[in-house]
Coordinates of N, CA, C and O and ligand atoms in Angstrom, one line a residue:
X1 N 102.1 116.7 84.1 CA 101.1 117.3 85.1 C 101.6 117.0 86.5 O 102.2 115.9 86.8
X2 N 101.4 117.9 87.4 CA 101.9 117.8 88.8 C 100.6 117.7 89.7 O 99.6 118.4 89.5
X3 N 100.7 116.7 90.6 CA 99.6 116.6 91.6 C 99.6 117.7 92.6 O 100.7 118.0 93.0
X4 N 98.5 118.2 93.1 CA 98.6 119.1 94.2 C 99.0 118.4 95.5 O 98.7 117.3 95.7
X5 N 99.8 119.2 96.3 CA 100.2 118.6 97.6 C 99.1 118.9 98.6 O 98.7 120.0 98.8
X6 N 98.6 117.8 99.2 CA 97.5 117.9 100.2 C 98.0 117.6 101.6 O 98.7 116.5 101.8
X7 N 97.7 118.5 102.5 CA 98.1 118.3 103.9 C 96.8 118.6 104.8 O 96.2 119.7 104.7
X8 N 96.4 117.6 105.6 CA 95.2 117.8 106.4 C 95.6 118.0 107.9 O 96.2 117.0 108.5
X9 N 95.3 119.1 108.4 CA 95.4 119.3 109.9 C 94.1 118.8 110.5 O 93.0 119.1 110.1
X10 N 94.3 118.0 111.6 CA 93.2 117.3 112.1 C 93.5 116.9 113.6 O 94.6 117.0 114.0
X11 N 92.4 116.3 114.3 CA 92.7 115.5 115.4 C 91.6 114.4 115.4 O 90.5 114.6 114.9
X12 N 92.0 113.2 116.0 CA 91.2 112.0 115.9 C 89.8 112.2 116.4 O 88.8 111.7 115.8
X13 N 89.6 112.9 117.5 CA 88.2 112.9 118.1 C 87.3 113.9 117.5 O 86.2 114.1 117.9
X14 N 87.8 114.6 116.4 CA 87.0 115.6 115.8 C 86.1 115.0 114.7 O 86.6 114.4 113.7
X15 N 84.8 115.0 114.9 CA 83.9 114.4 113.9 C 83.9 115.0 112.5 O 83.7 114.3 111.5
X16 N 84.2 116.3 112.5 CA 84.3 116.9 111.1 C 85.5 116.4 110.4 O 85.5 116.2 109.2
X17 N 86.6 116.2 111.2 CA 87.8 115.6 110.6 C 87.5 114.2 110.1 O 88.0 113.8 109.0
X18 N 86.8 113.5 110.9 CA 86.6 112.1 110.6 C 85.8 111.9 109.3 O 86.1 111.0 108.5
X19 N 84.8 112.8 109.1 CA 84.1 112.7 107.8 C 84.9 113.0 106.6 O 84.7 112.4 105.5
X20 N 85.8 114.0 106.8 CA 86.8 114.3 105.7 C 87.7 113.1 105.4 O 87.9 112.6 104.3
X21 N 88.2 112.5 106.5 CA 89.1 111.3 106.4 C 88.4 110.1 105.7 O 89.0 109.3 105.0
X22 N 87.1 110.0 106.0 CA 86.3 108.9 105.3 C 86.4 109.0 103.8 O 86.6 108.1 103.1
X23 N 86.3 110.3 103.3 CA 86.3 110.5 101.9 C 87.7 110.2 101.4 O 87.9 109.5 100.3
X24 N 88.7 110.7 102.1 CA 90.1 110.5 101.7 C 90.4 109.0 101.6 O 91.0 108.5 100.6
X25 N 90.0 108.2 102.6 CA 90.3 106.8 102.6 C 89.4 106.0 101.6 O 90.0 105.1 100.9
X26 N 88.2 106.4 101.4 CA 87.3 105.8 100.4 C 88.0 105.8 99.0 O 88.0 104.8 98.3
X27 N 88.6 107.0 98.7 CA 89.2 107.1 97.4 C 90.7 106.9 97.4 O 91.3 107.1 96.3
X28 N 91.2 106.6 98.5 CA 92.7 106.3 98.6 C 93.5 107.5 98.1 O 94.4 107.3 97.3
X29 N 93.1 108.7 98.6 CA 93.8 109.9 98.1 C 95.1 110.1 99.0 O 95.1 109.8 100.2
X30 N 96.2 110.5 98.3 CA 97.4 110.7 99.1 C 97.4 112.0 99.8 O 97.3 113.1 99.1
X31 N 97.4 111.9 101.1 CA 97.3 113.1 101.9 C 98.3 113.0 103.1 O 98.4 111.9 103.7
X32 N 99.0 114.0 103.5 CA 99.8 114.0 104.7 C 98.9 114.5 105.8 O 98.3 115.6 105.8
X33 N 98.9 113.7 106.9 CA 98.0 114.0 108.0 C 98.9 114.6 109.1 O 100.0 114.2 109.4
X34 N 98.4 115.8 109.6 CA 99.1 116.5 110.6 C 98.2 116.7 111.9 O 97.3 117.5 111.9
X35 N 98.4 115.8 112.9 CA 97.6 115.8 114.1 C 98.1 117.0 115.0 O 99.2 117.2 115.3
X36 N 97.1 117.9 115.3 CA 97.5 119.1 116.0 C 97.6 118.9 117.5 O 98.2 119.8 118.2
X37 N 97.2 117.8 118.0 CA 97.4 117.6 119.5 C 98.6 116.6 119.7 O 99.3 116.8 120.7
X38 N 98.8 115.7 118.8 CA 99.9 114.7 118.9 C 101.2 115.5 118.8 O 102.2 115.2 119.4
X39 N 101.2 116.5 117.9 CA 102.4 117.3 117.7 C 102.0 118.8 117.7 O 101.4 119.3 116.8
X40 N 102.4 119.5 118.8 CA 101.9 120.9 119.0 C 102.6 121.8 118.0 O 102.1 122.9 117.8
X41 N 103.7 121.4 117.4 CA 104.3 122.2 116.3 C 103.3 122.4 115.2 O 103.2 123.4 114.5
X42 N 102.5 121.3 114.9 CA 101.5 121.4 113.9 C 100.4 122.4 114.2 O 100.0 123.2 113.3
X43 N 100.0 122.4 115.5 CA 99.0 123.4 115.9 C 99.6 124.8 115.7 O 98.9 125.8 115.2
X44 N 100.8 125.0 116.2 CA 101.4 126.3 116.1 C 101.5 126.8 114.6 O 101.3 127.9 114.3
X45 N 101.9 125.8 113.7 CA 102.0 126.2 112.3 C 100.6 126.6 111.7 O 100.5 127.6 111.0
X46 N 99.6 125.8 112.1 CA 98.3 126.1 111.6 C 97.8 127.5 112.1 O 97.3 128.3 111.3
X47 N 98.1 127.8 113.4 CA 97.7 129.1 113.9 C 98.5 130.2 113.3 O 98.0 131.3 113.0
X48 N 99.8 129.9 113.1 CA 100.6 131.0 112.5 C 100.2 131.3 111.1 O 100.1 132.5 110.7
X49 N 99.8 130.3 110.3 CA 99.4 130.6 108.9 C 98.0 131.1 108.8 O 97.7 132.0 108.0
X50 N 97.1 130.5 109.6 CA 95.7 130.8 109.3 C 95.1 131.8 110.4 O 94.0 132.3 110.2
X51 N 95.8 131.9 111.5 CA 95.3 132.7 112.6 C 94.2 132.0 113.5 O 93.6 132.6 114.4
X52 N 94.0 130.7 113.2 CA 93.1 130.0 114.1 C 93.5 128.5 114.1 O 94.4 128.1 113.4
X53 N 92.9 127.8 115.1 CA 93.2 126.4 115.2 C 92.1 125.5 114.9 O 92.0 124.3 115.4
X54 N 91.1 126.0 114.0 CA 90.0 125.1 113.6 C 90.4 124.0 112.7 O 91.2 124.3 111.7
X55 N 90.0 122.8 113.0 CA 90.2 121.7 112.1 C 88.8 121.1 111.7 O 87.9 121.2 112.5
X56 N 88.7 120.4 110.6 CA 89.7 120.1 109.6 C 90.1 121.4 108.8 O 89.3 122.2 108.5
X57 N 91.4 121.4 108.4 CA 91.9 122.4 107.5 C 92.8 121.6 106.5 O 93.8 121.0 106.9
X58 N 92.4 121.7 105.3 CA 93.1 121.1 104.2 C 94.0 122.1 103.5 O 93.4 123.1 102.9
X59 N 95.3 121.9 103.5 CA 96.2 122.8 102.7 C 96.3 122.2 101.3 O 96.7 121.0 101.2
X60 N 96.0 123.0 100.3 CA 96.1 122.5 98.9 C 97.2 123.4 98.3 O 97.0 124.6 98.1
X61 N 98.3 122.7 98.0 CA 99.5 123.5 97.5 C 99.7 124.7 98.4 O 100.0 125.8 97.9
X62 N 99.5 124.6 99.7 CA 99.9 125.7 100.6 C 98.7 126.6 100.9 O 98.9 127.5 101.8
X63 N 97.6 126.4 100.3 CA 96.4 127.3 100.5 C 95.4 126.6 101.4 O 95.0 125.5 101.1
X64 N 95.1 127.2 102.6 CA 94.2 126.5 103.5 C 92.7 126.6 103.1 O 92.2 127.6 102.6
X65 N 92.1 125.4 103.3 CA 90.6 125.4 103.1 C 90.0 124.8 104.3 O 90.4 123.8 104.8
X66 N 89.0 125.6 104.9 CA 88.3 125.1 106.1 C 86.9 124.6 105.6 O 86.6 124.6 104.5
X67 N 86.2 124.1 106.6 CA 84.8 123.6 106.5 C 84.8 122.2 105.8 O 85.1 122.0 104.6
X68 N 84.5 121.3 106.7 CA 84.5 119.9 106.2 C 83.7 119.6 105.0 O 84.2 118.9 104.1
X69 N 82.5 120.2 104.9 CA 81.7 119.9 103.7 C 82.3 120.5 102.4 O 82.3 119.9 101.4
X70 N 83.0 121.7 102.6 CA 83.7 122.3 101.4 C 84.9 121.4 101.0 O 85.1 121.2 99.8
X71 N 85.6 120.9 102.0 CA 86.8 120.1 101.7 C 86.3 118.8 101.1 O 86.9 118.3 100.0
X72 N 85.2 118.1 101.6 CA 84.8 116.9 101.0 C 84.3 117.1 99.6 O 84.6 116.3 98.7
X73 N 83.6 118.2 99.3 CA 83.2 118.5 98.0 C 84.4 118.7 97.0 O 84.4 118.2 95.9
X74 N 85.4 119.5 97.5 CA 86.5 119.8 96.7 C 87.2 118.4 96.3 O 87.6 118.2 95.2
X75 N 87.4 117.6 97.3 CA 88.1 116.3 97.0 C 87.3 115.5 96.0 O 87.9 115.0 95.0
X76 N 86.0 115.4 96.2 CA 85.2 114.6 95.2 C 85.2 115.2 93.8 O 85.3 114.5 92.8
X77 N 85.2 116.5 93.8 CA 85.1 117.2 92.5 C 86.5 117.1 91.8 O 86.5 117.3 90.5
X78 N 87.6 116.9 92.5 CA 88.9 117.0 91.9 C 89.6 115.6 91.9 O 90.8 115.5 91.6
X79 N 88.8 114.6 92.2 CA 89.4 113.2 92.3 C 90.3 112.9 91.1 O 91.4 112.3 91.3
X80 N 89.9 113.2 89.9 CA 90.7 112.8 88.7 C 92.1 113.4 88.7 O 93.0 112.9 88.0
X81 N 92.3 114.5 89.4 CA 93.6 115.2 89.4 C 94.4 114.9 90.6 O 95.5 115.6 90.8
X82 N 93.9 114.0 91.5 CA 94.6 113.8 92.8 C 95.5 112.6 92.8 O 95.0 111.5 92.2
X83 N 96.6 112.6 93.5 CA 97.5 111.4 93.5 C 96.9 110.4 94.5 O 96.3 110.8 95.6
X84 N 96.9 109.1 94.1 CA 96.4 108.1 95.0 C 97.5 107.6 95.9 O 98.7 107.5 95.5
X85 N 97.1 107.2 97.1 CA 98.1 106.7 98.1 C 98.6 105.3 97.6 O 97.7 104.5 97.1
X86 N 99.8 105.0 97.8 CA 100.3 103.6 97.5 C 100.1 102.8 98.8 O 100.5 103.3 99.9
X87 N 99.6 101.6 98.7 CA 99.2 100.8 99.9 C 100.4 100.0 100.4 O 101.3 99.6 99.7
Ligands
GSH101 N1 81.8 123.8 110.5 C1 83.1 123.3 110.7 C2 83.3 122.9 112.2 C3 84.7 122.6 112.6 C4 84.9 122.6 114.1 O1 84.0 123.0 114.8 N2 86.0 122.0 114.5 C5 86.3 121.9 115.9 C6 86.9 120.6 116.3 S1 85.7 119.3 116.2 C7 87.4 122.9 116.2 O2 88.5 122.9 115.5 N3 87.3 123.8 117.2 C8 88.3 124.7 117.7 C9 88.3 126.0 117.1 O3 87.6 126.3 116.1 O4 89.2 126.8 117.5 C10 83.4 122.1 109.8 O5 82.5 121.5 109.3 O6 84.6 121.9 109.4

């Protein structure tokens, strides 16, 4: 079985991002964080692929998911199939 690759486009001051990150950290899910202001290449990539710069955006095996509540629900619903971060 292969774990899905998870990448979260975000920025720190975004409250919607923060609530998604709370779920990620609570369950110690392995996610690559891509800050769109710290590295503008990340913002460019997000805009190029999705046509917008709204965050949070979780890429699941390359497919973008928007809406923090949908992302949180997806993470909780799929916990058993997600890779855990090594501490
Ligand atoms: N309903 C969305 C709201 C997301 C949202 O408004 N994000 C803001 C940052 S806090 C944003 O990216 N705004 C810029 C844009 O949409 O272009 C959610 O819950 O994820």
